Short mmCIF file of C-alpha atoms in Angstrom, two decimals:
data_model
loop_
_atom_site.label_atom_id
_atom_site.label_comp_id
_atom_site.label_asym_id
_atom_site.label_seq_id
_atom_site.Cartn_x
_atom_site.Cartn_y
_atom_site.Cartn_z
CA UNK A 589 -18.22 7.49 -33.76
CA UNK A 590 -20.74 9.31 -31.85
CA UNK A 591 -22.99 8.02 -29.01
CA UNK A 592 -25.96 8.67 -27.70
CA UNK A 593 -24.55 11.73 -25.68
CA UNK A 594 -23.04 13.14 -28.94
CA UNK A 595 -19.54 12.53 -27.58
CA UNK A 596 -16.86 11.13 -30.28
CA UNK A 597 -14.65 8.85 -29.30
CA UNK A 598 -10.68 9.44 -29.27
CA UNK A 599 -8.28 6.79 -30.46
CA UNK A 600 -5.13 6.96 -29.76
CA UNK A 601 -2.63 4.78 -31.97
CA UNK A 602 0.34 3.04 -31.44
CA UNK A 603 2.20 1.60 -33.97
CA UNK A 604 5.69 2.10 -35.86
CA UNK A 605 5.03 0.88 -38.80
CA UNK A 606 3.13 3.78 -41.22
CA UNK A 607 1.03 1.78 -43.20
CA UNK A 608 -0.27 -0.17 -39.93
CA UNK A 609 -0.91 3.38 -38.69
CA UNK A 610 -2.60 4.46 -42.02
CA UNK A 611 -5.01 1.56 -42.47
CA UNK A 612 -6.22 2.20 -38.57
CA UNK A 613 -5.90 5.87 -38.92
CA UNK A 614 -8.60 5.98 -41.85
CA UNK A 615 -10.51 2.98 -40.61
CA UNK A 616 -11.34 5.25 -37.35
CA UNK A 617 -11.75 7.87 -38.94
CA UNK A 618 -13.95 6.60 -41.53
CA UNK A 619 -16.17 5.56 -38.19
CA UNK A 620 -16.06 9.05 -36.73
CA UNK A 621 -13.44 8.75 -34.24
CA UNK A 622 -11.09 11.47 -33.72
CA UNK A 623 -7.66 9.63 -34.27
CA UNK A 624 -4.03 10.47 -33.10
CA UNK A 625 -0.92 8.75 -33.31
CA UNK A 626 2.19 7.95 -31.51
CA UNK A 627 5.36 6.10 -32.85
CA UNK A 628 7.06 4.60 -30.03
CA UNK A 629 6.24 3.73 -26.01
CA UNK A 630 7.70 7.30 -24.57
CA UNK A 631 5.61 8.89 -26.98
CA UNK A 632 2.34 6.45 -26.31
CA UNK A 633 2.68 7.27 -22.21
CA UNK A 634 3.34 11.36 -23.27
CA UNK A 635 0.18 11.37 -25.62
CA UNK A 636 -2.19 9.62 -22.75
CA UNK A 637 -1.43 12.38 -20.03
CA UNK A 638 -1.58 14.84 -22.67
CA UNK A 639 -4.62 14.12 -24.83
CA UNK A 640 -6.62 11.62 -22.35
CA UNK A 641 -7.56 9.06 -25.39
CA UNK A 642 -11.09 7.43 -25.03
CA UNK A 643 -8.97 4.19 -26.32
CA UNK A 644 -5.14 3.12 -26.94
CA UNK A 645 -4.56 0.88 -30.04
CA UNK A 646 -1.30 -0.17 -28.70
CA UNK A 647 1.09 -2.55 -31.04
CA UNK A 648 3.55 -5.21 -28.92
CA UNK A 649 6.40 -4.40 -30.79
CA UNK A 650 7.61 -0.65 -30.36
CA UNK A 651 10.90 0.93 -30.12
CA UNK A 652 12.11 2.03 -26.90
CA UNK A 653 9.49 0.50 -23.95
CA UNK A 654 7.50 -1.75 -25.72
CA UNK A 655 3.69 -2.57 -25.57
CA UNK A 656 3.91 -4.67 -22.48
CA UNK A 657 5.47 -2.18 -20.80
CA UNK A 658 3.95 0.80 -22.16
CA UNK A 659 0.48 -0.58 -21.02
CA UNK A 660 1.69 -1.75 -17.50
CA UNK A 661 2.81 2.03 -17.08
CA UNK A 662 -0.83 3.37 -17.72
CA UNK A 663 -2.80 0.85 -15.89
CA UNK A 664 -0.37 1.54 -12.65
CA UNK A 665 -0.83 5.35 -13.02
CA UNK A 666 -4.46 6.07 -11.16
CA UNK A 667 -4.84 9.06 -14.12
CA UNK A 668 -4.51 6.43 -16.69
CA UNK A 669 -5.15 3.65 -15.23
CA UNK A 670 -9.26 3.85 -17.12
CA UNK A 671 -8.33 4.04 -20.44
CA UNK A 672 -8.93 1.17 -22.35
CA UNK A 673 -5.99 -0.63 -23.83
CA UNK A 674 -6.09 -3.24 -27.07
CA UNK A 675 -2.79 -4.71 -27.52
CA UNK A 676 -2.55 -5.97 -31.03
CA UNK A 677 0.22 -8.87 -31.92
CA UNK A 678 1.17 -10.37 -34.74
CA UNK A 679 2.28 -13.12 -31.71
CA UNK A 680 -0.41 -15.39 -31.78
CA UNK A 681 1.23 -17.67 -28.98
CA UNK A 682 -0.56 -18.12 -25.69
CA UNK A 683 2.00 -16.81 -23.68
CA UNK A 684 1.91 -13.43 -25.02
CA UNK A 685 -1.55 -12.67 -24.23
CA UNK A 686 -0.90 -14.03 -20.75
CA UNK A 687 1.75 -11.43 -20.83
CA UNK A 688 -0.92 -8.91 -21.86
CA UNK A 689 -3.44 -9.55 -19.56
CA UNK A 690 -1.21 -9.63 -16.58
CA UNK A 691 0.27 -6.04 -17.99
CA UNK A 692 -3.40 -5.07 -17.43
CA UNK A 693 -4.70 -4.63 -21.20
CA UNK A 694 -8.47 -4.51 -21.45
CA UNK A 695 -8.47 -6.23 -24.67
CA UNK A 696 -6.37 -8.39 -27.58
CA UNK A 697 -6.39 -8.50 -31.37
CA UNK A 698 -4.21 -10.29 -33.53
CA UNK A 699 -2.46 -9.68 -36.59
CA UNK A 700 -3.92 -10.25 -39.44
CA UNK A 701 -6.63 -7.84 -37.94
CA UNK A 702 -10.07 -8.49 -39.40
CA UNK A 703 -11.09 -5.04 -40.05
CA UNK A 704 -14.78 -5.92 -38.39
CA UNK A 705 -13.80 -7.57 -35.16
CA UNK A 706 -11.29 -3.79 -34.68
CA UNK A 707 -14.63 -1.82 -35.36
CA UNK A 708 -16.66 -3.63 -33.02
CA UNK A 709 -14.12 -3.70 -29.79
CA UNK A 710 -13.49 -0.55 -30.45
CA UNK A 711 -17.23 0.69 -30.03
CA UNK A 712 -17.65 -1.17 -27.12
CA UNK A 713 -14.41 -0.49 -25.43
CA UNK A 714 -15.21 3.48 -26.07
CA UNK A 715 -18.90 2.89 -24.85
CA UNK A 716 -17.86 1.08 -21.54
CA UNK A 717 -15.19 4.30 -21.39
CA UNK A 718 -17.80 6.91 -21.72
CA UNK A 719 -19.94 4.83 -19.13
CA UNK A 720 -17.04 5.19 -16.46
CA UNK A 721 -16.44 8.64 -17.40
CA UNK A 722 -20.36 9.63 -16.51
CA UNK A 723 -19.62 7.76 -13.08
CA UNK A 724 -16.18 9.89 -12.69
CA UNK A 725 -18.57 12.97 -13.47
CA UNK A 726 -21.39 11.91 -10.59
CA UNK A 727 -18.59 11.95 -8.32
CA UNK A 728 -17.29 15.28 -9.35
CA UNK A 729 -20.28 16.78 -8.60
CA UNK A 730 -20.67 15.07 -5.03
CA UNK A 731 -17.53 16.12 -4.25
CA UNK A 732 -18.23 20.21 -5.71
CA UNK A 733 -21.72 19.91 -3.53
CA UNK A 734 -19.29 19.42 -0.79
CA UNK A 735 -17.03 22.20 -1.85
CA UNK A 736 -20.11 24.35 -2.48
CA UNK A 737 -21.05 23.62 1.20
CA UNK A 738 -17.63 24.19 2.67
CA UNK A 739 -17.72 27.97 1.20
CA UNK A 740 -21.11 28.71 2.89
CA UNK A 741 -18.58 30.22 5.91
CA UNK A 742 -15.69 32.15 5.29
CA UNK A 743 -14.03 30.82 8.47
CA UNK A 744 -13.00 27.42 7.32
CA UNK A 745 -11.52 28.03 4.08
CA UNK A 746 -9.66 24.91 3.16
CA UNK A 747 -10.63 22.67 5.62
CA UNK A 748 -11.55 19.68 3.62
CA UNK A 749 -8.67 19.81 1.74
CA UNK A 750 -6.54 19.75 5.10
CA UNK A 751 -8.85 16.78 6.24
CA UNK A 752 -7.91 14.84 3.32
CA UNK A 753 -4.37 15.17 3.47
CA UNK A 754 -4.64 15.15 7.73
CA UNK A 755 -6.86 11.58 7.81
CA UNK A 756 -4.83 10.28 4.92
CA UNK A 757 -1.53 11.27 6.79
CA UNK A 758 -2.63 9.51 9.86
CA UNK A 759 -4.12 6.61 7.81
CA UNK A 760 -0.58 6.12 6.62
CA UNK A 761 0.95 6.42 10.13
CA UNK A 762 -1.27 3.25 11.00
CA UNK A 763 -0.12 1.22 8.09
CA UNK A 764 -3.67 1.31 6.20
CA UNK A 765 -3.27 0.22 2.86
CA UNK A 766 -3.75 2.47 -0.28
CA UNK A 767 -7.39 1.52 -0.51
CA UNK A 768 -7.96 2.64 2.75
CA UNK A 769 -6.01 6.22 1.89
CA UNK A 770 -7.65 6.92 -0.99
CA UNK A 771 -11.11 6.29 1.10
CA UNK A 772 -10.24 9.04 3.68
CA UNK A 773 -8.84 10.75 1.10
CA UNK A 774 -11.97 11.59 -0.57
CA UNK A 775 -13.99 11.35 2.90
CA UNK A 776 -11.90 14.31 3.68
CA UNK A 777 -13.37 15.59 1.25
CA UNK A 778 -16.82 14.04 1.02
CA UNK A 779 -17.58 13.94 4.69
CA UNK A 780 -19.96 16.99 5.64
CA UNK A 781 -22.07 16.61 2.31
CA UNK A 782 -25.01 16.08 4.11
CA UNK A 783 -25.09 19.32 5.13
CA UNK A 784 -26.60 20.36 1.76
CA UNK A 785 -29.80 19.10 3.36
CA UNK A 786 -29.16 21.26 6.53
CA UNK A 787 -30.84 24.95 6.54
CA UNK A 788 -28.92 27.88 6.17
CA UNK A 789 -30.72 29.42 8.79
CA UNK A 790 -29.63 26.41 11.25
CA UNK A 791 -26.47 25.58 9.47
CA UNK A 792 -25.38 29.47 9.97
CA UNK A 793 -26.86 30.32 13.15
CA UNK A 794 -24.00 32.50 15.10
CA UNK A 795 -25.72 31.78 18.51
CA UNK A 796 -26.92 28.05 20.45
CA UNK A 797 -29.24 25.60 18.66
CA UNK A 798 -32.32 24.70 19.88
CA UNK A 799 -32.87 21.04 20.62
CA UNK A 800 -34.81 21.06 17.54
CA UNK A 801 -32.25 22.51 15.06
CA UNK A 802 -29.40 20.28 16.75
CA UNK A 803 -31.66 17.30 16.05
CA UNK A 804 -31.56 18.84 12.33
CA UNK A 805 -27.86 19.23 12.48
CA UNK A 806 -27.52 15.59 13.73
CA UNK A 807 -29.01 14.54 10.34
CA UNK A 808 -26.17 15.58 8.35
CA UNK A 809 -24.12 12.42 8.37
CA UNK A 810 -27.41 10.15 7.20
CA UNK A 811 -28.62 12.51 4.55
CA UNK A 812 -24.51 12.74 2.92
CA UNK A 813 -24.65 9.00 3.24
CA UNK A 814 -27.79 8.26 1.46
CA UNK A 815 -26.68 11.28 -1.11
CA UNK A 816 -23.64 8.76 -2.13
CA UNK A 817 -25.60 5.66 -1.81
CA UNK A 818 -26.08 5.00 -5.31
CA UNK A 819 -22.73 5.51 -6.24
CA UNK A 820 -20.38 1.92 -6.06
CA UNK A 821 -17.31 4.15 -6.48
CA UNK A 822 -18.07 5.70 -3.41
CA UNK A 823 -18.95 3.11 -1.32
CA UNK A 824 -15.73 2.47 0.64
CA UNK A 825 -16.30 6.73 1.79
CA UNK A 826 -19.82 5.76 3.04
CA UNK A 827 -18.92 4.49 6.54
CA UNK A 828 -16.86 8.29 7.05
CA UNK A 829 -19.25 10.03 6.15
CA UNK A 830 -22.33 8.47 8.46
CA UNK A 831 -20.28 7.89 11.31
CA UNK A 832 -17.69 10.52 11.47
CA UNK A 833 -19.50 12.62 14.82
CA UNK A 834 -20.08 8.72 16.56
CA UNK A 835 -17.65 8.87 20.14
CA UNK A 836 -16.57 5.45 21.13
CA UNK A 837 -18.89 5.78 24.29
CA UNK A 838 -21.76 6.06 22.20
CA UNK A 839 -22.67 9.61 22.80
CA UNK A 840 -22.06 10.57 19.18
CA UNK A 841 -24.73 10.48 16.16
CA UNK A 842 -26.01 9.58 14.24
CA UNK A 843 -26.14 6.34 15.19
CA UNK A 844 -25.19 5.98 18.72
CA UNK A 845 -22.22 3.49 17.37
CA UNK A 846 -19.70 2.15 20.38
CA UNK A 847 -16.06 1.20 20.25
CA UNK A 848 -15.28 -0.62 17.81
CA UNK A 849 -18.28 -0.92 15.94
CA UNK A 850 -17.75 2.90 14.95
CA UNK A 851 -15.77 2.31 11.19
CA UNK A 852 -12.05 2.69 11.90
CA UNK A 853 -11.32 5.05 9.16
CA UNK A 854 -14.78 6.85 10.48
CA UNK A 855 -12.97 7.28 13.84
CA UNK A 856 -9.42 8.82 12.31
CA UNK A 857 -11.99 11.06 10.39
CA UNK A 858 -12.95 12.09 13.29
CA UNK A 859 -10.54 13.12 15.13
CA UNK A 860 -8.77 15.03 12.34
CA UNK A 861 -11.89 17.07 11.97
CA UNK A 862 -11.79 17.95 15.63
CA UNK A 863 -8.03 18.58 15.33
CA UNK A 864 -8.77 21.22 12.04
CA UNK A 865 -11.55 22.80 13.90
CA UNK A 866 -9.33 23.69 17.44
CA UNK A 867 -6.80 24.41 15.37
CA UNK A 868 -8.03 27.10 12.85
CA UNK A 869 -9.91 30.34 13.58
CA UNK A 870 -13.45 30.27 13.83
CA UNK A 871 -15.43 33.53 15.18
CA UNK A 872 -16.63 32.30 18.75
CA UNK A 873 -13.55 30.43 19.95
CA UNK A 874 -9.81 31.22 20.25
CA UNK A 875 -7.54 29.41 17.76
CA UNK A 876 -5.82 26.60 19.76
CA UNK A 877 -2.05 25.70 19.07
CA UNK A 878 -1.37 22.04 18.18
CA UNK A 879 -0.23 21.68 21.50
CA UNK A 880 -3.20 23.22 23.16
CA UNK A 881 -5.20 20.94 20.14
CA UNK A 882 -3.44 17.90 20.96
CA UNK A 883 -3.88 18.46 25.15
CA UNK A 884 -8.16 18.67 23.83
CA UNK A 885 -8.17 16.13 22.28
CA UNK A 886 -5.76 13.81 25.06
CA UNK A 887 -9.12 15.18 27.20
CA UNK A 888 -11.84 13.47 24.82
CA UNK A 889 -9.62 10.16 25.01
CA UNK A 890 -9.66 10.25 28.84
CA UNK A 891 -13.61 11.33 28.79
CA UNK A 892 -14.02 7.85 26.90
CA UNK A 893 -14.71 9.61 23.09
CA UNK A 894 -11.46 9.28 21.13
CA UNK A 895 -9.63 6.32 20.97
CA UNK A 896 -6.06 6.73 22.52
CA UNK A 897 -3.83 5.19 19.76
CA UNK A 898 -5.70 7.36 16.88
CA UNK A 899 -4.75 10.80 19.25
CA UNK A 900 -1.51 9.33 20.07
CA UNK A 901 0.08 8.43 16.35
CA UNK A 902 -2.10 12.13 15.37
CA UNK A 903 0.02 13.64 18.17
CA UNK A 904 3.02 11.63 16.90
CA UNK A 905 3.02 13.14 13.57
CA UNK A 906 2.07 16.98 14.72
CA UNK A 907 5.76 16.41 16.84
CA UNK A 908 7.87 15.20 14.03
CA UNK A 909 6.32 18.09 11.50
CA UNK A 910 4.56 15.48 9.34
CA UNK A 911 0.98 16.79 9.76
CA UNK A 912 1.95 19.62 7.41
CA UNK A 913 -1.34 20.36 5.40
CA UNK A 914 0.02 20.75 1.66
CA UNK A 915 -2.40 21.98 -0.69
CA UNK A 916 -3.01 19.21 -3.73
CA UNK A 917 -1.44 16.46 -1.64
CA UNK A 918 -2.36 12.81 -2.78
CA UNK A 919 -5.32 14.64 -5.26
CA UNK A 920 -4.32 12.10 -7.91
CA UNK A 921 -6.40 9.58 -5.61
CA UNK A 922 -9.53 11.38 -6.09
CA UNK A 923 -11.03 10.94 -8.94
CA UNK A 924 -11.81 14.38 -9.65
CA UNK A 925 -8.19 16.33 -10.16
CA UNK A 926 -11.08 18.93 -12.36
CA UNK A 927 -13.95 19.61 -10.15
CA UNK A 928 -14.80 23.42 -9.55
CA UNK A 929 -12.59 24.40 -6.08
CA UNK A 930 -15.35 27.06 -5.30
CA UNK A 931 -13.76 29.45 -2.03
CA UNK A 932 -15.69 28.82 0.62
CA UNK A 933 -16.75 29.37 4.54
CA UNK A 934 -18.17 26.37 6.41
CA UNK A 935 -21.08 27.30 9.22
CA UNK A 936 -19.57 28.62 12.57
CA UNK A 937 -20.88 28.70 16.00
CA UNK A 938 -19.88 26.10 18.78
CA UNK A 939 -18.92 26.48 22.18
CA UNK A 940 -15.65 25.17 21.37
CA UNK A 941 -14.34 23.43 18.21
CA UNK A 942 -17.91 24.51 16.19
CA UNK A 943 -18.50 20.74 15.19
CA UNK A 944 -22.40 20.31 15.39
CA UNK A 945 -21.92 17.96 18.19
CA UNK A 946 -19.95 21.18 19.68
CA UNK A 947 -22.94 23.16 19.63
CA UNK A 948 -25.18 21.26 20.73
CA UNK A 949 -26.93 20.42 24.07
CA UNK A 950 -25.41 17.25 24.37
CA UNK B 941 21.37 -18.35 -36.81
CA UNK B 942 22.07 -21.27 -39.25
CA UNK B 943 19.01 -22.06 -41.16
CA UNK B 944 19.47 -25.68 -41.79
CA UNK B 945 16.68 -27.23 -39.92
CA UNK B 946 18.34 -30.17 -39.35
CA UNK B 947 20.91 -28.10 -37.63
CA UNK B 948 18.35 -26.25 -34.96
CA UNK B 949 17.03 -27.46 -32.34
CA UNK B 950 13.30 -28.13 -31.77
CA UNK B 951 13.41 -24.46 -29.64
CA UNK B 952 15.61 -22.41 -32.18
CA UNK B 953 12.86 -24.12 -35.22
CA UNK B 954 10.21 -22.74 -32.90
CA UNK B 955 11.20 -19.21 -32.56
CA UNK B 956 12.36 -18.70 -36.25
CA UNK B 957 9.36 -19.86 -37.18
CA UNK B 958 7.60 -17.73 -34.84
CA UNK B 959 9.38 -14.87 -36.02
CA UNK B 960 8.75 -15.37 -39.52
CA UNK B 961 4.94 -15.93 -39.42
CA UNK B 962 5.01 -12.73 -37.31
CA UNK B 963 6.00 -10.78 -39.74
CA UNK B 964 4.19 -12.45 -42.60
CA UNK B 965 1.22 -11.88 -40.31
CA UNK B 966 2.00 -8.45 -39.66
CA UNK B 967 2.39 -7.72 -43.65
CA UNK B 968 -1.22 -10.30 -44.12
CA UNK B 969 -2.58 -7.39 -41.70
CA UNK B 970 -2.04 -4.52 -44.35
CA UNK B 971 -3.35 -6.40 -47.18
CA UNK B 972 -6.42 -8.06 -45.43
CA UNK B 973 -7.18 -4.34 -44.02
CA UNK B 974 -6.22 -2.26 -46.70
CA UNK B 975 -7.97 -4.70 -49.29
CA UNK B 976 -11.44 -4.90 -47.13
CA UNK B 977 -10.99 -1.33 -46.73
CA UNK B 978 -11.18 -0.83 -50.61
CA UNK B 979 -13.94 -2.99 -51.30
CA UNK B 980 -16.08 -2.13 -48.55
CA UNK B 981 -15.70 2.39 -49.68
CA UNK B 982 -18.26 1.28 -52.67
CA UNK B 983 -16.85 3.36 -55.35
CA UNK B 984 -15.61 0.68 -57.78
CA UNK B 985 -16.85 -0.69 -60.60
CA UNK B 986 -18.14 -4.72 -59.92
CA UNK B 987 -14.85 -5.81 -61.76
CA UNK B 988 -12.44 -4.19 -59.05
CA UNK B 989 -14.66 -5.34 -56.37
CA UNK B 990 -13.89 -8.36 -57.85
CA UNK B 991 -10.14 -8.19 -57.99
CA UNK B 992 -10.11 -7.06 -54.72
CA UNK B 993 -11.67 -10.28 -53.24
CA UNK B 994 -9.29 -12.21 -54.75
CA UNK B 995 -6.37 -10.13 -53.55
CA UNK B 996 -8.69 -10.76 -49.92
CA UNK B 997 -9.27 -14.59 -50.64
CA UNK B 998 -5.24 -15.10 -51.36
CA UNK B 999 -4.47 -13.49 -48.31
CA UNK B 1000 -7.11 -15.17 -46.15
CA UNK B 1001 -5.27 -18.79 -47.65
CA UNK B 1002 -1.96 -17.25 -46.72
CA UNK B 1003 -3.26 -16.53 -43.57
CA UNK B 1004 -5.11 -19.61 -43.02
CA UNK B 1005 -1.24 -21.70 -43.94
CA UNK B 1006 0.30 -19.27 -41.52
CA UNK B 1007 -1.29 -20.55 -38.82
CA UNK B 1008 -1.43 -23.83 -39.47
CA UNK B 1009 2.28 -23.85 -39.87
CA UNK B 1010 2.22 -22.18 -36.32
CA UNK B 1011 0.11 -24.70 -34.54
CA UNK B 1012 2.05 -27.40 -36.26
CA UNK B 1013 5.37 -25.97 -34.68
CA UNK B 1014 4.27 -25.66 -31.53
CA UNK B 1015 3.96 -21.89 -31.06
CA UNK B 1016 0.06 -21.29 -31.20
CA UNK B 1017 -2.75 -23.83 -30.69
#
């Protein structure tokens, strides 16, 4: 089956019994699908990671892990977790499909299978796949643009990827729960993305900014978060990226946020990014131990910016070795394990840490 | 398990039952599908198509008694 986009749809099939798996087999593929098969529950979870199935035709009654479990394990794996799974049951008792829905299965169909009712899920599971896959892609390519933007200096090679795992390290510290992580996960990522709407010219400048091109700077945070504003997916990242240069006295921008109303994963955002930026080498600025980072940033605390338990638990983990930076940590939380990792160079240039609110004449 | 009904109790009835319309249903699936499947390819003559809605028809009955049988005992509604 091919849609509108000219992709076919992959079915993946799970069943023990051969001539259950020969009338689906040449039912699908009679309809265009591209059709595999798998004979018990290891080989089901193997054939997922391996293949990535638009759809899993999964029977209750396998060998080794059964359906139940089989689908539980793919709808608790965050790489897996969005492919649509039919259980189908020659059970027809209630109890089972409780059992199904609670193991997460997108869909039921009982034995004796009416050949019409399998065609027609089938289409519409695939479609709503292909409609979730177009919103993973959207992301991707916010989260290249960001990439993209990162490599327009040579200086800060890696530093989103060291945000990510820094604010989701910290995040952690604090007890945030995994929604929360995977937020400043991708924030890490995601938060600078605004700059795409920044001037090289400004965005590159080696010397001060003018009033005028730190007012353009200062836009950064409101042009990334109207860039994502469409997207649902990326909604929880939103509040990171438009208020990641606010201070807790209300100096910061873009919006002049105080205390508490400043986004608390906004705030650990940034102060990781003012952590990576002491911390790394940048052209105009000596590169600051993390004990000469954390004494900075104990400084923006007292000066009323930072707020003391964020430094503190940062500080915490720098002490006990757990602010390690590991390349590919947690990247099964974002969404796109495949986008483009283009080498990069962020913009440098600041009196100090070379965060636009660095160079600026605030 | 002893099959004398009068020798189970209402559970033990239920789940032999249950297992034994389970697998009729699961063999009802290959004929219903495979049966369809035939008459719906268009290649045969209107005498097969024939046959093969009566193979279809027979199995829809057995179906159709299958579940009854369940709902009966208890183990679908």
């Amino acid at each position: 089956m091919v849609d509108r986009s000219g992709r076919a749809g992959k079915v993946l099939i799970v069943d023990d019994t051969r001539s259950n798996v020969d009338l689906f087999q040449r039912l699908l593929s009679n309809e265009g699908y591209e059709v595999s098969v798998a004979r018990d529950g290891e080989e089901a979870l193997a054939a997922v990671r391996r293949e990535h199935p638009d759809l899993v035709l999964l029977d209750v009654m396998l060998p080794k892990a059964d359906g139940f479990d089989v689908c539980r394990a793919l709808k608790g794996d965050e790489s897996t977790r969005l492919t649509p799974v039919v259980l189908v049951t020659a059970h027809q008792e209630p109890e089972k499909k409780i059992q199904g829905i609670t193991a997460g299965a997108d869909d039921f169909l009982t034995k004796p299978v009416n050949v019409h009712e399998l065609r027609a899920r089938v289409r519409s599971l695939i479609r709503l796949k292909h409609y979730t896959d177009d919103l993973d892609s959207a992301e991707s390519v916010i989260v290249s643009l960001a990439l993209t933007i990162e490599a327009r200096d040579a200086y800060t090679d890696g530093h989103c990827q060291r945000l990510a795992s820094y604010a989701t390290s910290l995040g952690a510290a604090l007890g945030l729960p995994d929604e929360d992580l995977s937020a400043l996960y991708r924030g890490g990522f995601l938060h600078d993305v605004g700059k795409v709407g920044v001037p090289d010219r400004v965005l590159l400048k080696p010397g001060p900014l003018t009033p005028a091109e730190f007012a353009l700077i200062k836009q950064h945070p409101v042009i990334g978060d109207r860039l994502c504003g469409e997207m649902r997916s990326l909604r929880p990242v939103r509040p990171i990226i438009r208020h990641h240069h606010e201070r807790l006295d209300g100096t910061g921008y873009p919006d002049g946020l105080r205390g508490d109303d400043i986004p608390l994963l906004a705030q650990i955002m940034s102060v990781v990014d003012v952590y990576d930026a002491l911390t790394t080498e940048r052209p105009y600025k000596p590169t600051l131990t993390p004990e000469q980072a954390w004494a900075e940033l104990e400084r923006e605390v007292e000066k009323g910016w930072r707020a003391r338990r964020l430094v503190e638990t940062l500080i915490d983990l720098g002490r006990a070795d757990r602010l390690v930076p590991v390349a590919g940590v947690g990247a099964a939380r974002l969404s796109v394990g495949t986008a483009a990792r283009p080498r990069r160079p962020e913009w440098g240039g600041g009196p100090l840490y070379g965060s636009a609110e660095g160079r600026g004449a605030a | 398990m002893n099959l004398d009904p009068s020798a189970l109790t209402v559970d033990e009835l239920r789940r032999v039952v249950s297992k034994y319309t389970h697998d009729v249903n699961n063999a009802l699936s290959i004929i219903l599908g495979f049966s369809e499947f035939l008459a719906s390819d268009g290649t045969g003559d209107a005498e097969r198509q024939q046959d093969l809605q009566e193979i279809h028809r027979a199995a829809k009955e057995i179906s159709t008694l299958t579940q009854d049988v369940r709902v009966r005992i208890g183990v679908a509604r």
